[in-house]
mmCIF file of N, CA, C and O in Angstrom:
data_model
loop_
_atom_site.group_PDB
_atom_site.id
_atom_site.type_symbol
_atom_site.label_atom_id
_atom_site.label_comp_id
_atom_site.label_asym_id
_atom_site.label_seq_id
_atom_site.Cartn_x
_atom_site.Cartn_y
_atom_site.Cartn_z
ATOM 1 N N ALA A 1 2.010 9.104 8.687
ATOM 2 C CA ALA A 1 2.354 8.970 7.051
ATOM 3 C C ALA A 1 3.194 8.569 6.606
ATOM 4 O O ALA A 1 4.407 8.748 7.751
ATOM 5 N N GLU A 2 3.536 7.463 5.797
ATOM 6 C CA GLU A 2 5.301 7.484 5.568
ATOM 7 C C GLU A 2 5.253 7.743 4.328
ATOM 8 O O GLU A 2 4.585 8.011 3.446
ATOM 9 N N ILE A 3 7.424 7.708 4.478
ATOM 10 C CA ILE A 3 7.495 8.109 2.988
ATOM 11 C C ILE A 3 7.506 7.075 1.611
ATOM 12 O O ILE A 3 7.602 6.180 1.896
ATOM 13 N N ILE A 4 7.114 7.724 1.137
ATOM 14 C CA ILE A 4 6.403 7.342 -0.521
ATOM 15 C C ILE A 4 7.852 7.091 -1.411
ATOM 16 O O ILE A 4 8.795 8.268 -1.998
ATOM 17 N N GLU A 5 8.870 5.903 -1.128
ATOM 18 C CA GLU A 5 10.040 5.908 -1.977
ATOM 19 C C GLU A 5 9.976 6.572 -3.455
ATOM 20 O O GLU A 5 9.057 6.356 -3.837
ATOM 21 N N LYS A 6 11.384 7.058 -3.812
ATOM 22 C CA LYS A 6 11.222 7.219 -4.946
ATOM 23 C C LYS A 6 11.362 5.611 -6.232
ATOM 24 O O LYS A 6 11.705 5.415 -5.756
ATOM 25 N N GLY A 7 10.895 6.056 -7.534
ATOM 26 C CA GLY A 7 10.423 5.737 -8.146
ATOM 27 C C GLY A 7 9.218 3.926 -7.940
ATOM 28 O O GLY A 7 8.938 3.213 -8.877
ATOM 29 N N GLU A 8 8.932 4.497 -6.467
ATOM 30 C CA GLU A 8 7.136 3.560 -5.837
ATOM 31 C C GLU A 8 6.083 3.978 -6.952
ATOM 32 O O GLU A 8 6.237 4.925 -6.698
ATOM 33 N N LEU A 9 6.073 2.586 -7.411
ATOM 34 C CA LEU A 9 4.344 3.142 -7.724
ATOM 35 C C LEU A 9 2.987 3.639 -6.854
ATOM 36 O O LEU A 9 2.662 3.244 -6.091
ATOM 37 N N ARG A 10 2.709 5.259 -6.458
ATOM 38 C CA ARG A 10 1.378 5.466 -6.099
ATOM 39 C C ARG A 10 0.648 6.378 -6.908
ATOM 40 O O ARG A 10 0.734 6.703 -8.217
ATOM 41 N N ILE A 11 -0.198 6.590 -6.206
ATOM 42 C CA ILE A 11 -1.419 7.672 -6.558
ATOM 43 C C ILE A 11 -1.713 9.214 -6.690
ATOM 44 O O ILE A 11 -1.508 9.122 -5.228
ATOM 45 N N GLY A 12 -2.023 9.709 -6.472
ATOM 46 C CA GLY A 12 -2.632 11.376 -6.359
ATOM 47 C C GLY A 12 -3.548 11.789 -6.926
ATOM 48 O O GLY A 12 -4.155 11.671 -7.622
ATOM 49 N N THR A 13 -4.366 12.510 -5.092
ATOM 50 C CA THR A 13 -5.208 12.757 -5.616
ATOM 51 C C THR A 13 -5.488 14.553 -5.580
ATOM 52 O O THR A 13 -4.427 14.994 -4.560
ATOM 53 N N GLY A 14 -5.871 15.104 -7.228
ATOM 54 C CA GLY A 14 -5.438 16.384 -7.074
ATOM 55 C C GLY A 14 -6.811 17.406 -6.981
ATOM 56 O O GLY A 14 -8.178 17.174 -7.289
ATOM 57 N N ASN A 15 -6.350 18.143 -6.008
ATOM 58 C CA ASN A 15 -7.311 19.558 -5.781
ATOM 59 C C ASN A 15 -6.862 20.854 -7.009
ATOM 60 O O ASN A 15 -5.759 21.563 -6.997
ATOM 61 N N MET A 16 -7.785 21.718 -7.386
ATOM 62 C CA MET A 16 -7.042 22.448 -7.496
ATOM 63 C C MET A 16 -7.996 24.273 -6.903
ATOM 64 O O MET A 16 -8.880 23.780 -6.465
ATOM 65 N N MET A 17 -6.759 24.194 -5.750
ATOM 66 C CA MET A 17 -6.862 25.264 -5.125
ATOM 67 C C MET A 17 -7.526 27.019 -5.470
ATOM 68 O O MET A 17 -6.821 27.328 -6.732
ATOM 69 N N PRO A 18 -8.106 27.525 -4.570
ATOM 70 C CA PRO A 18 -8.539 28.992 -5.133
ATOM 71 C C PRO A 18 -7.763 29.174 -5.631
ATOM 72 O O PRO A 18 -6.621 29.928 -4.560
ATOM 73 N N GLY A 19 -7.706 30.307 -6.444
ATOM 74 C CA GLY A 19 -6.542 31.443 -6.754
ATOM 75 C C GLY A 19 -4.864 30.618 -7.332
ATOM 76 O O GLY A 19 -3.969 31.259 -7.563
ATOM 77 N N MET A 20 -4.987 29.552 -7.673
ATOM 78 C CA MET A 20 -3.571 29.029 -8.210
ATOM 79 C C MET A 20 -4.082 28.511 -9.218
ATOM 80 O O MET A 20 -4.861 27.799 -9.384
ATOM 81 N N ASP A 21 -3.189 28.075 -10.425
ATOM 82 C CA ASP A 21 -2.922 27.418 -11.155
ATOM 83 C C ASP A 21 -3.008 26.447 -12.269
ATOM 84 O O ASP A 21 -3.466 25.775 -12.622
ATOM 85 N N ASP A 22 -2.436 25.701 -10.929
ATOM 86 C CA ASP A 22 -1.990 24.359 -11.648
ATOM 87 C C ASP A 22 -3.000 23.249 -9.783
ATOM 88 O O ASP A 22 -3.198 23.749 -9.116
ATOM 89 N N TYR A 23 -2.558 21.947 -10.211
ATOM 90 C CA TYR A 23 -3.407 21.411 -9.154
ATOM 91 C C TYR A 23 -2.183 20.738 -8.298
ATOM 92 O O TYR A 23 -1.188 20.492 -8.367
ATOM 93 N N SER A 24 -3.116 20.657 -7.003
ATOM 94 C CA SER A 24 -1.900 20.219 -5.827
ATOM 95 C C SER A 24 -2.505 19.386 -5.186
ATOM 96 O O SER A 24 -3.545 18.140 -5.508
ATOM 97 N N TYR A 25 -1.208 18.235 -5.086
ATOM 98 C CA TYR A 25 -1.683 16.369 -4.666
ATOM 99 C C TYR A 25 -1.393 15.440 -3.905
ATOM 100 O O TYR A 25 -0.249 16.519 -2.900
ATOM 101 N N LYS A 26 -2.144 15.123 -3.057
ATOM 102 C CA LYS A 26 -1.590 14.654 -1.828
ATOM 103 C C LYS A 26 -1.315 13.157 -2.883
ATOM 104 O O LYS A 26 -2.526 12.650 -3.042
ATOM 105 N N TRP A 27 -0.374 12.950 -2.173
ATOM 106 C CA TRP A 27 0.600 11.373 -2.755
ATOM 107 C C TRP A 27 0.091 10.110 -2.055
ATOM 108 O O TRP A 27 0.217 10.314 -0.733
ATOM 109 N N ARG A 28 -0.064 9.009 -2.359
ATOM 110 C CA ARG A 28 -1.154 7.742 -1.748
ATOM 111 C C ARG A 28 -0.218 5.985 -1.926
ATOM 112 O O ARG A 28 0.439 6.774 -2.754
ATOM 113 N N HIS A 29 0.290 5.381 -0.704
ATOM 114 C CA HIS A 29 0.622 3.990 -2.132
ATOM 115 C C HIS A 29 -0.537 3.967 -1.875
ATOM 116 O O HIS A 29 -1.837 4.201 -2.231
ATOM 117 N N LEU A 30 -0.687 3.038 -3.256
ATOM 118 C CA LEU A 30 -2.240 2.094 -4.038
ATOM 119 C C LEU A 30 -2.971 1.783 -2.961
ATOM 120 O O LEU A 30 -4.051 1.738 -3.083
ATOM 121 N N CYS A 31 -2.527 1.185 -2.169
ATOM 122 C CA CYS A 31 -3.228 0.130 -0.880
ATOM 123 C C CYS A 31 -3.583 0.921 0.447
ATOM 124 O O CYS A 31 -4.443 0.702 0.807
ATOM 125 N N CYS A 32 -3.313 2.759 -0.432
ATOM 126 C CA CYS A 32 -3.607 3.587 1.003
ATOM 127 C C CYS A 32 -5.099 4.691 0.211
ATOM 128 O O CYS A 32 -5.451 5.348 1.547
ATOM 129 N N PHE A 33 -5.048 4.108 -1.073
ATOM 130 C CA PHE A 33 -6.048 4.515 -1.774
ATOM 131 C C PHE A 33 -7.646 3.805 -0.800
ATOM 132 O O PHE A 33 -8.300 3.191 -0.563
ATOM 133 N N THR A 34 -8.605 5.138 -0.827
ATOM 134 C CA THR A 34 -9.147 5.024 0.761
ATOM 135 C C THR A 34 -10.867 4.767 -0.258
ATOM 136 O O THR A 34 -10.837 5.166 -1.621
ATOM 137 N N LYS A 35 -11.760 3.862 0.276
ATOM 138 C CA LYS A 35 -12.669 4.054 -0.417
ATOM 139 C C LYS A 35 -13.860 4.887 -0.840
ATOM 140 O O LYS A 35 -14.066 5.088 -1.455
ATOM 141 N N ARG A 36 -13.364 6.141 0.276
ATOM 142 C CA ARG A 36 -14.300 7.035 -0.340
ATOM 143 C C ARG A 36 -13.717 7.775 -1.541
ATOM 144 O O ARG A 36 -14.634 8.171 -2.367
ATOM 145 N N GLN A 37 -12.173 8.016 -1.404
ATOM 146 C CA GLN A 37 -11.632 8.175 -3.084
ATOM 147 C C GLN A 37 -12.232 7.475 -4.339
ATOM 148 O O GLN A 37 -12.462 7.700 -5.370
ATOM 149 N N LEU A 38 -12.846 6.055 -3.355
ATOM 150 C CA LEU A 38 -12.414 5.751 -4.669
ATOM 151 C C LEU A 38 -14.038 5.388 -6.037
ATOM 152 O O LEU A 38 -14.702 5.631 -6.660
ATOM 153 N N THR A 39 -14.886 6.651 -4.522
ATOM 154 C CA THR A 39 -16.772 6.448 -4.829
ATOM 155 C C THR A 39 -16.699 8.130 -6.267
ATOM 156 O O THR A 39 -17.314 7.511 -6.924
ATOM 157 N N SER A 40 -15.504 8.696 -7.009
ATOM 158 C CA SER A 40 -15.161 9.981 -7.494
ATOM 159 C C SER A 40 -14.317 9.064 -8.401
ATOM 160 O O SER A 40 -13.644 9.498 -9.781
ATOM 161 N N LEU A 41 -14.133 7.952 -8.520
ATOM 162 C CA LEU A 41 -12.895 7.019 -9.397
ATOM 163 C C LEU A 41 -13.512 5.868 -10.420
ATOM 164 O O LEU A 41 -13.125 4.858 -9.368
ATOM 165 N N SER A 42 -14.515 6.496 -11.717
ATOM 166 C CA SER A 42 -15.307 5.377 -12.116
ATOM 167 C C SER A 42 -14.153 4.095 -12.615
ATOM 168 O O SER A 42 -15.164 3.011 -13.126
ATOM 169 N N THR A 43 -13.626 4.913 -13.388
ATOM 170 C CA THR A 43 -12.926 4.396 -14.040
ATOM 171 C C THR A 43 -11.570 4.696 -14.842
ATOM 172 O O THR A 43 -11.037 5.372 -14.302
ATOM 173 N N ILE A 44 -10.577 3.692 -15.631
ATOM 174 C CA ILE A 44 -9.158 3.703 -15.720
ATOM 175 C C ILE A 44 -9.218 5.503 -16.415
ATOM 176 O O ILE A 44 -7.904 5.567 -16.467
ATOM 177 N N ASP A 45 -10.051 5.388 -17.305
ATOM 178 C CA ASP A 45 -9.911 7.135 -17.912
ATOM 179 C C ASP A 45 -9.240 8.063 -17.257
ATOM 180 O O ASP A 45 -9.112 9.016 -17.985
ATOM 181 N N GLN A 46 -10.096 7.886 -15.889
ATOM 182 C CA GLN A 46 -9.913 9.210 -15.168
ATOM 183 C C GLN A 46 -8.805 9.172 -14.618
ATOM 184 O O GLN A 46 -8.350 10.410 -13.799
ATOM 185 N N LEU A 47 -7.448 8.479 -15.102
ATOM 186 C CA LEU A 47 -5.950 8.827 -13.924
ATOM 187 C C LEU A 47 -5.416 8.894 -14.949
ATOM 188 O O LEU A 47 -4.428 7.785 -16.413
ATOM 189 N N ASP A 48 -4.979 10.191 -15.279
ATOM 190 C CA ASP A 48 -3.695 10.547 -15.383
ATOM 191 C C ASP A 48 -2.307 9.942 -16.133
ATOM 192 O O ASP A 48 -2.351 9.449 -14.884
ATOM 193 N N GLY A 49 -1.272 9.831 -16.931
ATOM 194 C CA GLY A 49 -0.860 9.043 -16.852
ATOM 195 C C GLY A 49 -0.566 7.575 -16.491
ATOM 196 O O GLY A 49 0.458 6.774 -17.107
ATOM 197 N N TYR A 50 -1.532 7.108 -16.678
ATOM 198 C CA TYR A 50 -1.826 5.839 -17.140
ATOM 199 C C TYR A 50 -1.520 4.947 -18.142
ATOM 200 O O TYR A 50 -1.191 3.250 -17.995
ATOM 201 N N ASP A 51 -1.556 5.236 -19.094
ATOM 202 C CA ASP A 51 -0.450 5.033 -20.502
ATOM 203 C C ASP A 51 0.633 4.759 -20.595
ATOM 204 O O ASP A 51 1.511 4.140 -21.040
ATOM 205 N N ASP A 52 1.091 5.895 -19.337
ATOM 206 C CA ASP A 52 2.196 6.068 -19.231
ATOM 207 C C ASP A 52 3.417 5.051 -18.519
ATOM 208 O O ASP A 52 4.536 4.939 -18.059
ATOM 209 N N VAL A 53 2.559 3.922 -17.601
ATOM 210 C CA VAL A 53 3.598 3.043 -16.455
ATOM 211 C C VAL A 53 3.165 1.339 -16.632
ATOM 212 O O VAL A 53 2.852 1.156 -18.210
ATOM 213 N N LYS A 54 4.146 0.856 -17.371
ATOM 214 C CA LYS A 54 4.664 -0.424 -17.450
ATOM 215 C C LYS A 54 3.094 -1.668 -17.722
ATOM 216 O O LYS A 54 1.761 -1.299 -15.569
ATOM 217 N N ASP A 55 2.792 -2.474 -18.319
ATOM 218 C CA ASP A 55 1.807 -3.215 -18.027
ATOM 219 C C ASP A 55 0.857 -4.012 -16.999
ATOM 220 O O ASP A 55 -0.035 -4.279 -16.456
ATOM 221 N N GLY A 56 2.547 -4.333 -16.413
ATOM 222 C CA GLY A 56 1.707 -5.020 -14.864
ATOM 223 C C GLY A 56 1.644 -4.060 -13.910
ATOM 224 O O GLY A 56 0.233 -4.125 -13.194
ATOM 225 N N GLU A 57 2.350 -3.329 -13.885
ATOM 226 C CA GLU A 57 1.633 -1.695 -13.103
ATOM 227 C C GLU A 57 -0.250 -1.196 -13.202
ATOM 228 O O GLU A 57 -0.882 -0.697 -12.283
ATOM 229 N N GLN A 58 0.054 -1.276 -14.852
ATOM 230 C CA GLN A 58 -1.561 -1.348 -15.390
ATOM 231 C C GLN A 58 -2.281 -1.582 -14.511
ATOM 232 O O GLN A 58 -4.017 -1.768 -14.700
ATOM 233 N N GLN A 59 -1.982 -3.362 -14.763
ATOM 234 C CA GLN A 59 -3.046 -4.412 -14.105
ATOM 235 C C GLN A 59 -3.251 -3.764 -12.655
ATOM 236 O O GLN A 59 -4.220 -3.668 -11.985
ATOM 237 N N LEU A 60 -2.369 -3.586 -11.499
ATOM 238 C CA LEU A 60 -3.004 -3.912 -10.474
ATOM 239 C C LEU A 60 -3.284 -1.482 -10.464
ATOM 240 O O LEU A 60 -4.535 -1.955 -9.413
ATOM 241 N N LEU A 61 -3.186 -0.731 -11.414
ATOM 242 C CA LEU A 61 -4.344 -0.007 -11.372
ATOM 243 C C LEU A 61 -5.474 -0.057 -12.124
ATOM 244 O O LEU A 61 -6.610 0.064 -11.316
ATOM 245 N N VAL A 62 -5.790 -1.312 -12.436
ATOM 246 C CA VAL A 62 -7.332 -1.788 -12.870
ATOM 247 C C VAL A 62 -8.178 -2.512 -11.893
ATOM 248 O O VAL A 62 -8.776 -1.574 -11.746
ATOM 249 N N LYS A 63 -7.349 -3.174 -10.882
ATOM 250 C CA LYS A 63 -7.396 -3.355 -8.847
ATOM 251 C C LYS A 63 -7.872 -2.872 -8.571
ATOM 252 O O LYS A 63 -9.318 -2.628 -8.141
ATOM 253 N N LEU A 64 -6.728 -1.321 -8.420
ATOM 254 C CA LEU A 64 -7.279 -0.091 -7.668
ATOM 255 C C LEU A 64 -8.791 0.410 -8.621
ATOM 256 O O LEU A 64 -8.933 0.630 -7.157
ATOM 257 N N VAL A 65 -8.855 0.578 -9.651
ATOM 258 C CA VAL A 65 -10.737 1.146 -9.678
ATOM 259 C C VAL A 65 -11.733 -0.466 -9.651
ATOM 260 O O VAL A 65 -12.494 0.434 -8.686
ATOM 261 N N ASN A 66 -11.039 -0.991 -8.705
ATOM 262 C CA ASN A 66 -12.355 -2.007 -9.479
ATOM 263 C C ASN A 66 -12.734 -2.245 -7.728
ATOM 264 O O ASN A 66 -13.307 -3.054 -6.662
ATOM 265 N N GLY A 67 -11.705 -1.595 -6.500
ATOM 266 C CA GLY A 67 -11.610 -1.463 -5.030
ATOM 267 C C GLY A 67 -11.046 -2.924 -4.743
ATOM 268 O O GLY A 67 -11.066 -3.230 -3.330
ATOM 269 N N GLU A 68 -10.221 -3.740 -5.433
ATOM 270 C CA GLU A 68 -9.701 -4.949 -5.063
ATOM 271 C C GLU A 68 -8.058 -4.608 -4.332
ATOM 272 O O GLU A 68 -7.759 -5.893 -3.528
ATOM 273 N N LEU A 69 -7.622 -3.206 -4.071
ATOM 274 C CA LEU A 69 -6.040 -3.185 -3.632
ATOM 275 C C LEU A 69 -6.265 -2.725 -1.787
ATOM 276 O O LEU A 69 -5.750 -2.314 -1.825
ATOM 277 N N ILE A 70 -7.759 -2.057 -1.767
ATOM 278 C CA ILE A 70 -7.864 -1.426 -0.659
ATOM 279 C C ILE A 70 -7.384 -1.979 0.651
ATOM 280 O O ILE A 70 -7.810 -3.185 0.880
ATOM 281 N N ASP A 71 -5.853 -1.699 1.729
ATOM 282 C CA ASP A 71 -5.777 -2.484 2.537
ATOM 283 C C ASP A 71 -4.587 -3.768 2.191
ATOM 284 O O ASP A 71 -4.370 -4.327 2.742
ATOM 285 N N LYS A 72 -4.416 -3.318 0.510
ATOM 286 C CA LYS A 72 -3.343 -4.785 0.560
ATOM 287 C C LYS A 72 -1.842 -4.280 1.034
ATOM 288 O O LYS A 72 -1.027 -3.464 -0.093
ATOM 289 N N VAL A 73 -1.195 -3.822 2.192
ATOM 290 C CA VAL A 73 -0.675 -3.600 2.347
ATOM 291 C C VAL A 73 1.153 -3.513 1.321
ATOM 292 O O VAL A 73 2.284 -3.573 1.531
ATOM 293 N N GLU A 74 1.017 -5.106 1.137
ATOM 294 C CA GLU A 74 2.448 -6.077 0.492
ATOM 295 C C GLU A 74 2.375 -5.087 -1.160
ATOM 296 O O GLU A 74 3.886 -5.004 -1.276
ATOM 297 N N LEU A 75 1.274 -4.005 -1.023
ATOM 298 C CA LEU A 75 1.737 -3.652 -2.794
ATOM 299 C C LEU A 75 3.456 -2.689 -1.928
ATOM 300 O O LEU A 75 3.170 -1.800 -3.189
ATOM 301 N N LYS A 76 3.222 -1.822 -0.913
ATOM 302 C CA LYS A 76 3.970 -1.300 -1.298
ATOM 303 C C LYS A 76 5.677 -1.246 -1.233
ATOM 304 O O LYS A 76 5.834 -2.515 -0.778
ATOM 305 N N GLY A 77 5.848 -0.427 -1.697
ATOM 306 C CA GLY A 77 7.618 -0.738 -2.878
ATOM 307 C C GLY A 77 7.066 -1.262 -3.973
ATOM 308 O O GLY A 77 8.493 -1.512 -4.883
ATOM 309 N N ALA A 78 6.080 -1.503 -4.573
ATOM 310 C CA ALA A 78 5.590 -2.127 -6.088
ATOM 311 C C ALA A 78 6.730 -0.287 -6.349
ATOM 312 O O ALA A 78 6.045 0.653 -5.964
ATOM 313 N N THR A 79 7.542 -0.648 -7.470
ATOM 314 C CA THR A 79 8.253 0.445 -8.355
ATOM 315 C C THR A 79 7.346 0.851 -9.745
ATOM 316 O O THR A 79 6.944 -0.692 -10.067
ATOM 317 N N GLY A 80 7.693 2.169 -9.941
ATOM 318 C CA GLY A 80 7.276 2.281 -11.265
ATOM 319 C C GLY A 80 8.338 3.171 -12.084
ATOM 320 O O GLY A 80 8.699 3.850 -11.090
ATOM 321 N N ASP A 81 7.602 3.651 -12.873
ATOM 322 C CA ASP A 81 8.692 4.102 -13.749
ATOM 323 C C ASP A 81 7.995 6.061 -13.539
ATOM 324 O O ASP A 81 8.646 6.722 -13.997
ATOM 325 N N CYS A 82 6.624 5.984 -13.124
ATOM 326 C CA CYS A 82 6.331 7.128 -13.113
ATOM 327 C C CYS A 82 5.288 6.999 -12.538
ATOM 328 O O CYS A 82 4.147 6.322 -11.634
ATOM 329 N N THR A 83 4.323 8.712 -11.845
ATOM 330 C CA THR A 83 2.971 9.175 -10.614
ATOM 331 C C THR A 83 1.868 8.648 -11.656
ATOM 332 O O THR A 83 1.972 9.196 -13.143
ATOM 333 N N ILE A 84 1.189 8.035 -10.697
ATOM 334 C CA ILE A 84 -0.146 8.632 -11.530
ATOM 335 C C ILE A 84 -0.860 9.130 -10.925
ATOM 336 O O ILE A 84 -0.839 9.850 -9.823
ATOM 337 N N GLY A 85 -2.213 9.607 -11.297
ATOM 338 C CA GLY A 85 -2.961 10.921 -10.741
ATOM 339 C C GLY A 85 -4.359 10.981 -10.544
ATOM 340 O O GLY A 85 -4.774 11.216 -12.255
ATOM 341 N N THR A 86 -5.269 11.409 -10.247
ATOM 342 C CA THR A 86 -6.080 12.189 -10.601
ATOM 343 C C THR A 86 -6.472 13.110 -10.035
ATOM 344 O O THR A 86 -6.251 14.331 -9.103
ATOM 345 N N LYS A 87 -7.451 13.815 -10.845
ATOM 346 C CA LYS A 87 -7.815 15.271 -10.938
ATOM 347 C C LYS A 87 -9.803 15.587 -10.266
ATOM 348 O O LYS A 87 -10.024 14.746 -11.222
ATOM 349 N N ARG A 88 -9.190 16.575 -9.672
ATOM 350 C CA ARG A 88 -11.111 16.571 -9.143
ATOM 351 C C ARG A 88 -11.120 18.565 -9.048
ATOM 352 O O ARG A 88 -10.197 19.184 -8.555
ATOM 353 N N PRO A 89 -12.628 18.793 -9.438
ATOM 354 C CA PRO A 89 -12.605 20.589 -9.056
ATOM 355 C C PRO A 89 -12.269 20.737 -7.637
ATOM 356 O O PRO A 89 -12.688 19.942 -6.782
ATOM 357 N N HIS A 90 -11.695 21.978 -7.260
ATOM 358 C CA HIS A 90 -11.988 22.456 -5.929
ATOM 359 C C HIS A 90 -13.283 22.397 -5.150
ATOM 360 O O HIS A 90 -12.882 22.741 -4.123
ATOM 361 N N ASP A 91 -14.238 22.486 -5.922
ATOM 362 C CA ASP A 91 -15.662 22.625 -5.109
ATOM 363 C C ASP A 91 -15.811 21.352 -5.042
ATOM 364 O O ASP A 91 -17.403 21.674 -4.630
ATOM 365 N N VAL A 92 -15.400 20.696 -4.872
ATOM 366 C CA VAL A 92 -15.830 18.629 -4.439
ATOM 367 C C VAL A 92 -15.130 19.009 -3.309
ATOM 368 O O VAL A 92 -13.917 18.860 -3.285
ATOM 369 N N ALA A 93 -16.165 18.887 -2.289
ATOM 370 C CA ALA A 93 -15.606 18.533 -0.773
ATOM 371 C C ALA A 93 -14.871 17.220 -0.953
ATOM 372 O O ALA A 93 -15.093 16.126 -1.235
ATOM 373 N N GLU A 94 -13.616 17.458 -0.258
ATOM 374 C CA GLU A 94 -12.932 16.343 0.037
ATOM 375 C C GLU A 94 -12.855 16.076 1.205
ATOM 376 O O GLU A 94 -12.666 16.550 2.341
ATOM 377 N N GLU A 95 -14.091 14.801 1.665
ATOM 378 C CA GLU A 95 -13.414 13.921 3.032
ATOM 379 C C GLU A 95 -13.505 12.407 3.372
ATOM 380 O O GLU A 95 -13.719 11.778 2.016
ATOM 381 N N GLU A 96 -12.441 12.976 3.772
ATOM 382 C CA GLU A 96 -11.255 11.278 3.341
ATOM 383 C C GLU A 96 -11.666 10.496 4.679
ATOM 384 O O GLU A 96 -12.112 11.252 5.421
ATOM 385 N N ASP A 97 -11.949 8.838 4.667
ATOM 386 C CA ASP A 97 -11.533 8.019 5.501
ATOM 387 C C ASP A 97 -10.719 8.220 6.849
ATOM 388 O O ASP A 97 -9.438 8.952 6.324
ATOM 389 N N THR A 98 -10.923 8.301 7.523
ATOM 390 C CA THR A 98 -9.770 8.459 8.725
ATOM 391 C C THR A 98 -8.601 7.226 8.940
ATOM 392 O O THR A 98 -8.252 6.689 9.428
ATOM 393 N N ALA A 99 -8.823 6.297 7.780
ATOM 394 C CA ALA A 99 -7.687 4.539 7.116
ATOM 395 C C ALA A 99 -6.532 6.296 7.106
ATOM 396 O O ALA A 99 -6.642 7.001 6.358
ATOM 397 N N PRO A 100 -5.145 5.637 8.643
ATOM 398 C CA PRO A 100 -4.383 5.877 8.269
ATOM 399 C C PRO A 100 -3.363 5.576 7.142
ATOM 400 O O PRO A 100 -3.832 4.712 6.541
ATOM 401 N N LEU A 101 -2.291 6.985 6.403
ATOM 402 C CA LEU A 101 -1.658 6.533 5.260
ATOM 403 C C LEU A 101 -0.908 5.469 6.330
ATOM 404 O O LEU A 101 -0.100 5.376 6.709
ATOM 405 N N ALA A 102 -0.729 3.606 4.886
ATOM 406 C CA ALA A 102 -0.395 3.079 6.088
ATOM 407 C C ALA A 102 1.726 2.736 5.501
ATOM 408 O O ALA A 102 1.722 3.317 4.188
#
C-alpha cells in the first residue's frame, strides 16, 4: 500500500462496523479501485462529495464509474480539493480483488 498524498484525488469505500456510529473508510488511488468494488457502484449519484470537486475531476470520476480507470497508474498524484467516498451497509460482505494498492 502506498501513501496517498495530501490533496491527491482519492476514493474511499465505507463500511458501517457493528456498534459504530460512523463509517470507516478504506482510501484508494482512483486507479486502485477494483472491478469487484465497481459492481456496487453503478451511478455517479452514489459518490458522496462528487459535486464538491472540480469539473476535470468529475470527468475522471465518471470514467471511474464506467470502469475506464482500473490500472491507470498514471493517475497517481492527481490533486483535488476534497475526497470522494462511497458508503454501503455493514451487512454487505466485502470481498476485494487481490490487486495490490499500486
